[in-house]
CSV table of C-alpha atoms and ligand atoms in Angstrom, one decimal:
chain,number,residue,atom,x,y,z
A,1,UNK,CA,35.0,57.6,37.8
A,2,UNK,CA,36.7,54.3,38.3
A,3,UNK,CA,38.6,53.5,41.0
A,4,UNK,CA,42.7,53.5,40.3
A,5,UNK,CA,45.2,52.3,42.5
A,6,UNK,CA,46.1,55.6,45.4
A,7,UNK,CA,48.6,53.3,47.9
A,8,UNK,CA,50.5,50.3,48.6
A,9,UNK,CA,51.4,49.3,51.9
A,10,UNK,CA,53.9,46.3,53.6
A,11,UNK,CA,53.8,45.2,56.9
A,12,UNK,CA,56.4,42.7,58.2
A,13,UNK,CA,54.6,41.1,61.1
A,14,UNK,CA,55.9,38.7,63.9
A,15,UNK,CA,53.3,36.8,65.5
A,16,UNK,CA,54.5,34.7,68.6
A,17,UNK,CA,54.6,31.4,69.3
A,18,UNK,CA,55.0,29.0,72.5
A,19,UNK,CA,56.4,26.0,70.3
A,20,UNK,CA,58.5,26.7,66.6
A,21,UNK,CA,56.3,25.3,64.0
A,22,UNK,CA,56.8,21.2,63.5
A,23,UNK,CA,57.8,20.9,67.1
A,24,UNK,CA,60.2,21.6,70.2
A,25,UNK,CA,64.1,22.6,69.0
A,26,UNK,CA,66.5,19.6,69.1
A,27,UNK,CA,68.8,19.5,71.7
A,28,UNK,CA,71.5,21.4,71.8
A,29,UNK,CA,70.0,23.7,68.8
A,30,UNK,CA,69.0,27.8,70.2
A,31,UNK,CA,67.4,30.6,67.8
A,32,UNK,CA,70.2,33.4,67.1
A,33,UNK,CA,70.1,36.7,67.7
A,34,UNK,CA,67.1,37.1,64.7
A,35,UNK,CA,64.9,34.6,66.1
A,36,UNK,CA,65.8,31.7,63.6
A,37,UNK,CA,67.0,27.8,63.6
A,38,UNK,CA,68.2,25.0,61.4
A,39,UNK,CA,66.8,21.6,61.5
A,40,UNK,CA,69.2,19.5,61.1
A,41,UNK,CA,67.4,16.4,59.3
A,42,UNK,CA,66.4,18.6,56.5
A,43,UNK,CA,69.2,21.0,57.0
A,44,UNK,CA,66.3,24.4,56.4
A,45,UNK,CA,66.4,27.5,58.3
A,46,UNK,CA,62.9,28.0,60.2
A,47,UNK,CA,61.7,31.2,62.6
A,48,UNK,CA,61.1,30.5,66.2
A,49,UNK,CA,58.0,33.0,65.4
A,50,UNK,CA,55.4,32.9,62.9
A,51,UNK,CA,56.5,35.8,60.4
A,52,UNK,CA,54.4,37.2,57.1
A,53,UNK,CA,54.4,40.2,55.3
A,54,UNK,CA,50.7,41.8,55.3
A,55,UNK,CA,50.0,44.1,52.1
A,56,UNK,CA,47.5,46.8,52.0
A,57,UNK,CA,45.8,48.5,48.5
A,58,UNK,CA,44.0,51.4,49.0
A,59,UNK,CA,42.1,52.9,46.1
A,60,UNK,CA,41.5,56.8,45.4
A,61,UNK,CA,38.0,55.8,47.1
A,62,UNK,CA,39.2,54.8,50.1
A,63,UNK,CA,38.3,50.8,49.3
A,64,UNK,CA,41.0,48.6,51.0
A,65,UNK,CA,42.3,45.0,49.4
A,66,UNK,CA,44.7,42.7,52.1
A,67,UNK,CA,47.2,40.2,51.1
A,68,UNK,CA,49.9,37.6,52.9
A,69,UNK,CA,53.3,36.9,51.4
A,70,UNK,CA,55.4,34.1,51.8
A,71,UNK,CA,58.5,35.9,54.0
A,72,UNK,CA,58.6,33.6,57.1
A,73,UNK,CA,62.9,34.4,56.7
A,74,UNK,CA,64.0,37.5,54.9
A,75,UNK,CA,60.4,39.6,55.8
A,76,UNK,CA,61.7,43.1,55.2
A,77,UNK,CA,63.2,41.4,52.2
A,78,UNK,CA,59.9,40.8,50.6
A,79,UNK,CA,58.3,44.1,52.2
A,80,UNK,CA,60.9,46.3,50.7
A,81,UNK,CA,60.3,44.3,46.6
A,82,UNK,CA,56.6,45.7,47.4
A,83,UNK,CA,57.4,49.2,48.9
A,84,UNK,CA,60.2,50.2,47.1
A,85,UNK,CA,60.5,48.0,43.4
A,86,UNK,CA,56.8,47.2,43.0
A,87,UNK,CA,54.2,49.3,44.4
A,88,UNK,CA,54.9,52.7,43.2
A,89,UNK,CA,54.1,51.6,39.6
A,90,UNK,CA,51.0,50.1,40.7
A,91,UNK,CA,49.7,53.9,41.5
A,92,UNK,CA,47.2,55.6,39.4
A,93,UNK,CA,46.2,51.5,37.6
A,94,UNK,CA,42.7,49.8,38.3
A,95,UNK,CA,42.4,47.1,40.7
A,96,UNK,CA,40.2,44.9,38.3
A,97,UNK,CA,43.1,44.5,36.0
A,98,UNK,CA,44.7,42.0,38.2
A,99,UNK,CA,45.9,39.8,35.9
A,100,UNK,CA,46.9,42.1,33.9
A,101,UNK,CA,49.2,43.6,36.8
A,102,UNK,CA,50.7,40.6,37.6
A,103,UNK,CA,51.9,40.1,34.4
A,104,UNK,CA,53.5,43.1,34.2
A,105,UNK,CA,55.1,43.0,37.4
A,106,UNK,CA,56.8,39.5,36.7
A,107,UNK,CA,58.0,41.1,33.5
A,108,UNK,CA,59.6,43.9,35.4
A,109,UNK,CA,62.5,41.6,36.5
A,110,UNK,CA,62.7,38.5,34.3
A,111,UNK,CA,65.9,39.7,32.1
A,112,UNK,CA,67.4,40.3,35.2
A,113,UNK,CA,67.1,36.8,36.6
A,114,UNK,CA,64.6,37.4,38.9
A,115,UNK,CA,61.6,34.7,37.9
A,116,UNK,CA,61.4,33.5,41.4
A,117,UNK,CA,62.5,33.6,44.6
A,118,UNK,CA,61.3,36.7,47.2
A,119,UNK,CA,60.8,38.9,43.8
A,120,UNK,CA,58.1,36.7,43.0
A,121,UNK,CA,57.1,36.2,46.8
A,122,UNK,CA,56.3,40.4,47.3
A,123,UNK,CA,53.8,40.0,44.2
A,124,UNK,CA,51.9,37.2,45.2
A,125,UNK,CA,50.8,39.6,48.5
A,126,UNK,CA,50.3,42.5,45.9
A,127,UNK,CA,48.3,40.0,43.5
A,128,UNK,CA,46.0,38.2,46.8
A,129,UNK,CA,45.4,41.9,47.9
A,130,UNK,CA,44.1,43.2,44.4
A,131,UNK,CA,41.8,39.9,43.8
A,132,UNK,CA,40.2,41.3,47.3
A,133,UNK,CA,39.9,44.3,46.4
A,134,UNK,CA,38.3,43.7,42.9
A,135,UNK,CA,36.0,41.6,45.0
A,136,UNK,CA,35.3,44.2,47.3
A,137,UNK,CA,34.5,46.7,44.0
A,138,UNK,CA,31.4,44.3,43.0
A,139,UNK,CA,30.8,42.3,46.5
A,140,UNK,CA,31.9,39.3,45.7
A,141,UNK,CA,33.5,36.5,46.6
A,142,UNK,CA,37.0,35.9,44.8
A,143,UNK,CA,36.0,32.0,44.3
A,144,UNK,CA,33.0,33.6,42.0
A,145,UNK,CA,34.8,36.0,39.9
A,146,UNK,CA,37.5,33.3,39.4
A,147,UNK,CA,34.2,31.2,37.9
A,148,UNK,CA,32.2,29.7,40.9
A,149,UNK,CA,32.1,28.2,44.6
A,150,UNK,CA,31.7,24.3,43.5
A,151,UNK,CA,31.7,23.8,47.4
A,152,UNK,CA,32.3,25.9,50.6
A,153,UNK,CA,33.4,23.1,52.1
A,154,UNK,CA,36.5,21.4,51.5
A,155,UNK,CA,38.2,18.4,52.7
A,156,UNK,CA,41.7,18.7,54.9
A,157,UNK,CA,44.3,17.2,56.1
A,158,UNK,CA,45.9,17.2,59.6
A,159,UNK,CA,49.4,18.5,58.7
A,160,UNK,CA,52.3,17.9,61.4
A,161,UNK,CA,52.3,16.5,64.4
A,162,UNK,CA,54.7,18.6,66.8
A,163,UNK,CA,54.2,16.6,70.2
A,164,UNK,CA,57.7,15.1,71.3
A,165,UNK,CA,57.3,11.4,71.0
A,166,UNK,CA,55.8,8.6,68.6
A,167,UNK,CA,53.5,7.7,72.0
A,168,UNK,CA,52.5,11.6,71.9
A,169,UNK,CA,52.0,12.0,68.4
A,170,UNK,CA,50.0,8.7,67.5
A,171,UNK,CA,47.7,9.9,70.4
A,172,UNK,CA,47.3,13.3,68.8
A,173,UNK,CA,46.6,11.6,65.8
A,174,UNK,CA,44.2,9.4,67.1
A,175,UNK,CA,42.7,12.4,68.6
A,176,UNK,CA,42.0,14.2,65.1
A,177,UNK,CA,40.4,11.1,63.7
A,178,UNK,CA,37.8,11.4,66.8
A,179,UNK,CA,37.3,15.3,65.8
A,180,UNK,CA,36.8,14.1,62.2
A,181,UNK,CA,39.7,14.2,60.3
A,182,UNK,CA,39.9,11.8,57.9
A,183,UNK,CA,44.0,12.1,56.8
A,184,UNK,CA,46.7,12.7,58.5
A,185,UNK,CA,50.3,14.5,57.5
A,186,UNK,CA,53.8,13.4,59.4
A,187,UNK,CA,57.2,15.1,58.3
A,188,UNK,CA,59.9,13.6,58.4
A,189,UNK,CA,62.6,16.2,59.8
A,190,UNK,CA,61.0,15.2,63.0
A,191,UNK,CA,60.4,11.4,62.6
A,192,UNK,CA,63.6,11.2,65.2
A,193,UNK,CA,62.7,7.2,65.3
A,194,UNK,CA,62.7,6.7,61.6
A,195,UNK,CA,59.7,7.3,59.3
A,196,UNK,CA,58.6,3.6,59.1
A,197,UNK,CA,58.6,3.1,63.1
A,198,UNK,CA,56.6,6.4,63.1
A,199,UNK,CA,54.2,5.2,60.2
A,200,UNK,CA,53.8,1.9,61.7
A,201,UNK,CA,52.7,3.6,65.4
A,202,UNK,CA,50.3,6.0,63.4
A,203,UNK,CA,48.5,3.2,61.6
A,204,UNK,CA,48.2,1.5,64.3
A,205,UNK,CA,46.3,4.8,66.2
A,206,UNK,CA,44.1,5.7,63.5
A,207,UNK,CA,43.4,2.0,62.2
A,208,UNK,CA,43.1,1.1,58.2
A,209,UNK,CA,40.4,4.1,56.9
A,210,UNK,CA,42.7,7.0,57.6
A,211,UNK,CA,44.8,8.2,55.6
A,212,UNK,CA,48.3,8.8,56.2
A,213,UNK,CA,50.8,10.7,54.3
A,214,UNK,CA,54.4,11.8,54.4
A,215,UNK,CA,56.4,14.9,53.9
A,216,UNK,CA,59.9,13.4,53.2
A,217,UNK,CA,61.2,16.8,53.7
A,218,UNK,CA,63.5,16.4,50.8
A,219,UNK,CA,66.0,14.3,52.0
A,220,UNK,CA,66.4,11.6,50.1
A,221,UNK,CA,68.5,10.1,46.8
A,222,UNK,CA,66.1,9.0,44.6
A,223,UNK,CA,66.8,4.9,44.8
A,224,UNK,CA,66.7,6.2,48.2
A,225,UNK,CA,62.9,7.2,48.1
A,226,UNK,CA,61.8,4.7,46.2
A,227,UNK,CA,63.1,2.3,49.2
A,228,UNK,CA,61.8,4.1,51.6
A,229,UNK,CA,58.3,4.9,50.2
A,230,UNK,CA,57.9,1.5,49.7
A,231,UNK,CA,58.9,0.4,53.2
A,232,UNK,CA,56.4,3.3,54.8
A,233,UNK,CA,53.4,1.8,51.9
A,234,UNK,CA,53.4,-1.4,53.8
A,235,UNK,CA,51.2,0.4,56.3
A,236,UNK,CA,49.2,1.7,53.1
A,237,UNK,CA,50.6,5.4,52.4
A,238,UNK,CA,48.2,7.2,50.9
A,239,UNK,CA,51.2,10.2,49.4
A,240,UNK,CA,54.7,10.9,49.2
A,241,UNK,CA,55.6,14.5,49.3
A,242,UNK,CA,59.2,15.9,48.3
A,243,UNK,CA,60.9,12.7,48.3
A,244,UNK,CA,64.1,14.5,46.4
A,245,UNK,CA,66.0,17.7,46.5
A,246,UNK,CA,63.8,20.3,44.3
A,247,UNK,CA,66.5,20.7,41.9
A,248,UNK,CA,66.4,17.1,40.8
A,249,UNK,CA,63.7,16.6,38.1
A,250,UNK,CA,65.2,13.6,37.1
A,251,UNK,CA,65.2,12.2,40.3
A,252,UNK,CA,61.8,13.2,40.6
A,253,UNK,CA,60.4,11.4,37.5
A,254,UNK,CA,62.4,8.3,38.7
A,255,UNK,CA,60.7,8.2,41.8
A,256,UNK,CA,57.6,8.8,40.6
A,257,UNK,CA,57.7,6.2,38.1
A,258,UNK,CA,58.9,3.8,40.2
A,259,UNK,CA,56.6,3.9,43.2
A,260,UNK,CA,52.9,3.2,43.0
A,261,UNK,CA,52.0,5.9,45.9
A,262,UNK,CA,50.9,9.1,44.4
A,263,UNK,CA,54.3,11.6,44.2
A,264,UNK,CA,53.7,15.4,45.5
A,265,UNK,CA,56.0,18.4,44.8
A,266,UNK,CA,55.8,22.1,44.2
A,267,UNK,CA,55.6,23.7,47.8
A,268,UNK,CA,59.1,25.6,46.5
A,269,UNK,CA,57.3,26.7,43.1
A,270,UNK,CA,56.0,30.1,42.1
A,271,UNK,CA,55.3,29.7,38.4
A,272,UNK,CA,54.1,27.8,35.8
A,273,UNK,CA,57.2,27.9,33.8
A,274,UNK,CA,58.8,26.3,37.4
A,275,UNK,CA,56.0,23.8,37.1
A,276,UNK,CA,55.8,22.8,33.2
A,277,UNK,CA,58.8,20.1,33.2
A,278,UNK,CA,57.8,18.6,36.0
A,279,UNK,CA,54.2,18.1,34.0
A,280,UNK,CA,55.6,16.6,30.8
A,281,UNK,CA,58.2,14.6,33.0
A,282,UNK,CA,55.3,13.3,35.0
A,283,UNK,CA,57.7,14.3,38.5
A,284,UNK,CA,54.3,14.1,40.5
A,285,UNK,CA,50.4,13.4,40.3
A,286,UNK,CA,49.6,15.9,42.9
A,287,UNK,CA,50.8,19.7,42.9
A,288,UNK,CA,51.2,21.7,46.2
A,289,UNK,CA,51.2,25.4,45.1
A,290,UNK,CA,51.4,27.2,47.8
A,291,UNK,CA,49.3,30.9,46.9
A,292,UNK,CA,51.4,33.4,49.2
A,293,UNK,CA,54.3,32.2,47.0
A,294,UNK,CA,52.2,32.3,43.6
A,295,UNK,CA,49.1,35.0,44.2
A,296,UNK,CA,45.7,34.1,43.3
A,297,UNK,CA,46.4,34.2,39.4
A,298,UNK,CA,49.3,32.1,39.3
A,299,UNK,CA,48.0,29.6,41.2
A,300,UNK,CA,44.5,29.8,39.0
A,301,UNK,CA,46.8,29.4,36.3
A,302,UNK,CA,49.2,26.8,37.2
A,303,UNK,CA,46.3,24.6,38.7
A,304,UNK,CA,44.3,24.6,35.5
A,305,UNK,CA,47.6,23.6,33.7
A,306,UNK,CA,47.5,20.6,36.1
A,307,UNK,CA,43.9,19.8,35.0
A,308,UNK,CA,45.7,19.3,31.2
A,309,UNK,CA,48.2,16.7,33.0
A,310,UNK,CA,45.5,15.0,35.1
A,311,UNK,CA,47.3,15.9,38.6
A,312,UNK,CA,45.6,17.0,41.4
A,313,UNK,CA,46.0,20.2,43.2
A,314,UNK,CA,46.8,20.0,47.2
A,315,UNK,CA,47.7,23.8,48.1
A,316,UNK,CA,50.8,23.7,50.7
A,317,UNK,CA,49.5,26.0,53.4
A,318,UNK,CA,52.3,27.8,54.9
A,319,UNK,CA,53.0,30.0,58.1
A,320,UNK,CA,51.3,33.1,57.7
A,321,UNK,CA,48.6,35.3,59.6
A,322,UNK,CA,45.5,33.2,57.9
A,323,UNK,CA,45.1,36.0,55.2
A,324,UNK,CA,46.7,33.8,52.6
A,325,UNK,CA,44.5,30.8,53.5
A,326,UNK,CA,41.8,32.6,53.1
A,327,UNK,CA,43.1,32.9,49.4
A,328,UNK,CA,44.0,29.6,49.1
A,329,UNK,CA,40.8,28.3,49.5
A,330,UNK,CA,39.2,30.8,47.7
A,331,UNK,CA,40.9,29.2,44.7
A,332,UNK,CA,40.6,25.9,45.9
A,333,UNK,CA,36.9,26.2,46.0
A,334,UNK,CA,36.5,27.0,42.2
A,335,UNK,CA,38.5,23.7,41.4
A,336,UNK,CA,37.6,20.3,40.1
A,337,UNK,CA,41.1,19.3,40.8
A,338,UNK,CA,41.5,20.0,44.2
A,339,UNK,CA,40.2,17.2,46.6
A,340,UNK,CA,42.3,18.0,50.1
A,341,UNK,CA,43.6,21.2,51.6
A,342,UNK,CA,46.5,21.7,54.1
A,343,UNK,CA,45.4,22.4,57.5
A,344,UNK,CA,48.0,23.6,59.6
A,345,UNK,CA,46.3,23.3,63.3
A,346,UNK,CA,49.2,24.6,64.8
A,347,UNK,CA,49.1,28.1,63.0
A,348,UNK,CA,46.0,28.2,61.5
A,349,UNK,CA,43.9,28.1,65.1
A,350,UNK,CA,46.4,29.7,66.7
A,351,UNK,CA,46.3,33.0,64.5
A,352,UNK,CA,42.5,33.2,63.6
A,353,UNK,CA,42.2,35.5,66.6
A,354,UNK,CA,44.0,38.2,64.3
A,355,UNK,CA,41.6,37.9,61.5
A,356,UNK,CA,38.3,39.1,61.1
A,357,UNK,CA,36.7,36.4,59.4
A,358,UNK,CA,33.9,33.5,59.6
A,359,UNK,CA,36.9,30.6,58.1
A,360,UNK,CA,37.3,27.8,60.1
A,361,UNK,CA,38.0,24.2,60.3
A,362,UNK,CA,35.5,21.8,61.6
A,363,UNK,CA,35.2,17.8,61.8
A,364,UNK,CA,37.8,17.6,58.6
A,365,UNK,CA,36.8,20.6,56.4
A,366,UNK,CA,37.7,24.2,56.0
A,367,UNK,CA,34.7,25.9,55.9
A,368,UNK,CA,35.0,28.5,53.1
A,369,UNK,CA,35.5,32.2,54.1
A,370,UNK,CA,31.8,34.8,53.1
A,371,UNK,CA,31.9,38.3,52.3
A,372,UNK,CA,33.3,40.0,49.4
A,373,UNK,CA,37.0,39.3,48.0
A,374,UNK,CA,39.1,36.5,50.1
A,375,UNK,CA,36.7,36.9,53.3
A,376,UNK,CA,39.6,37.8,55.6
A,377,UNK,CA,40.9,41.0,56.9
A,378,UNK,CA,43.6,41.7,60.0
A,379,UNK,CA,42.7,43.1,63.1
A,380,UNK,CA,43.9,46.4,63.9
A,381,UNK,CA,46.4,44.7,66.5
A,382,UNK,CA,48.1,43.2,63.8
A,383,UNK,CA,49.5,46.3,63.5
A,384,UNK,CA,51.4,46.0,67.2
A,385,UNK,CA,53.3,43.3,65.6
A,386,UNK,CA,54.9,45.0,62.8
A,387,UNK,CA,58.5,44.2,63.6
A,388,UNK,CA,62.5,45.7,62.9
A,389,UNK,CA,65.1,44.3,61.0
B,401,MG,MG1,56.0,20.1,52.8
């Protein structure tokens, strides 16, 4: 008898941190009451904490999938879409029909308006945790049942550099390049001297073979970016990421156009249909879907679509536990178009001690996850940090 669906379960978990992710608060800026911030360059509300929402499938056998959802703000947000919209009409389906599933779910709420957003958010969890547990049915890997492992290793970049000074932060960079690490990522909303002082000290550290790139963070008008890109590509920039507000698809065609350092947008996306002008409009040449936002088939999906518009695929990693990097590069490692991954060193080591899993990050490379499904499970005292609204 096959194995159907028996129970779905969300977990909004809070996992601490000594420094908020990207660096020290500004002064005169203090979390409120529900542990969250503004930055004020980019104007975006961050938690103090590292915050997720873990789901768990359990089948009528007893087999368990795991999956991570993009709900650093508005977590029981995202955990309630699975518990109370979602999940109960996954009961009684089979896991292997994942695709399927996710397909069904997005229909659920599209006349209504919801085609993004946290909607979307609670089903990429749902979809991570059923491509595990269809892996876990048959033992294997998700990277083979999405086609093959073309290599369990995978190039990364160094992304953020929280320490509180250029001095500090050049030094830390120059630091990754003697672990290894062959590129380098500095964001803006915390380039307090300017992004061109900032680029100039990190070149300088990590001399000419490096690469550097830069997450404008948004910021900019597009005249504006094209200025500044080409001020920070006098130090040889090797990428430009978000130069423009994420509603702005003309200004990210202009940009794009008008620079001659590769464009990269899509963190903020979820779907292809989000992702399909920006492909005819040539916005970008690199994509950044992010999986906890998109699931496993989205992101299969909207990556081969970038294939068809000869962009490259760099998967934005975000602040999660690690289950939904383990994802991530499950995907990443079935795709010709994917030639760096994100590696957030200031969440991603931190939080491995949660995970059972043999993933890690040596001398430049994430080292690709074995076992069946996305090679990643929580410990059980994940569970201690399941956390109130
Ligand atoms: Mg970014």
């Amino acid at each position: 008898m096959p194995e159907i669906i028996d129970r779905v379960e969300a977990f909004p978990i809070r996992v601490p941190r000594d420094v908020p992710y990207l660096g020290a608060l500004e002064d005169g800026v203090s979390a409120n009451s529900k542990g969250y911030f503004i930055r004020s360059r980019n104007k975006t509300i961050y938690p103090v904490n590292d915050q997720s929402v873990v789901v768990k499938i359990t089948t009528s056998g007893g087999a368990i999938g795991w999956g991570e959802c993009f709900a650093s703000v508005g977590t029981h947000a995202v955990a309630h879409l699975i518990t109370d919209v979602v999940g109960p009409f996954l009961l009684g389906r089979d896991p292997a029909d994942v695709s399927v599933i996710y397909e069904d779910m997005y229909d659920m709420m599209r006349v209504r308006g919801f085609f993004g957003g946290f909607y979307v958010d609670a089903l990429a969890g749902i979809d991570i945790a059923l491509w595990d547990l269809k892996g876990k049915l048959v033992n294997q890997s998700v990277a083979k049942l999405l086609g093959g492992i073309r290599s369990d290793q995978l190039a990364c970049y160094v992304s953020g550099l929280p320490q509180p000074t250029i001095k500090e932060r050049a030094d830390f960079a120059r630091d990754c390049v003697d672990q290894g690490f062959r590129a380098i990522k500095f964001a803006a909303a915390v380039s307090f001297e300017g992004e061109v002082a900032e680029m100039r000290a990190l070149r300088d550290a990590v001399g000419p073979d490096v690469q550097i790139l830069c997450d404008l963070h948004w910021q900019y008008t597009a005249p504006e970016a094209i200025k500044k890109i080409n001020a920070l590509d006098i130090y040889d920039l090797a990428l430009a990421e978000a130069p423009v507000k994420p509603e702005d698809l003309e200004g990210q065609a202009q940009v794009s156009a008008g620079v001659a350092v590769p464009i990269a947008i899509g963190e903020e996306l979820r779907t292809r249909y989000e992702f399909r002008s920006r492909f005819v409009n040539r916005c970008m040449s690199v994509i950044q879907p992010d999986v906890a936002h998109t699931g496993i088939t989205e992101f299969m999906n909207i990556s081969r679509m970038a294939a068809g518009f000869h962009c490259q695929v760099m998967p934005h990693a975000t602040i999660g536990l690690g289950l939904q990097q383990a994802a991530s590069l499950q995907c990443a490692a079935n795709l010709g178009n994917s030639p760096l991954q994100e590696y957030q060193h200031s969440v991603f080591n931190k939080n491995l001690a949660y995970i059972n899993t043999d993933m890690k990050v040596e001398a430049g490379y994430f080292h690709l996850p074995t076992g069946p499904g996305i090679g990643a499970e929580p410990r059980p005292e994940v569970f201690d940090m399941v956390f109130d609204a």
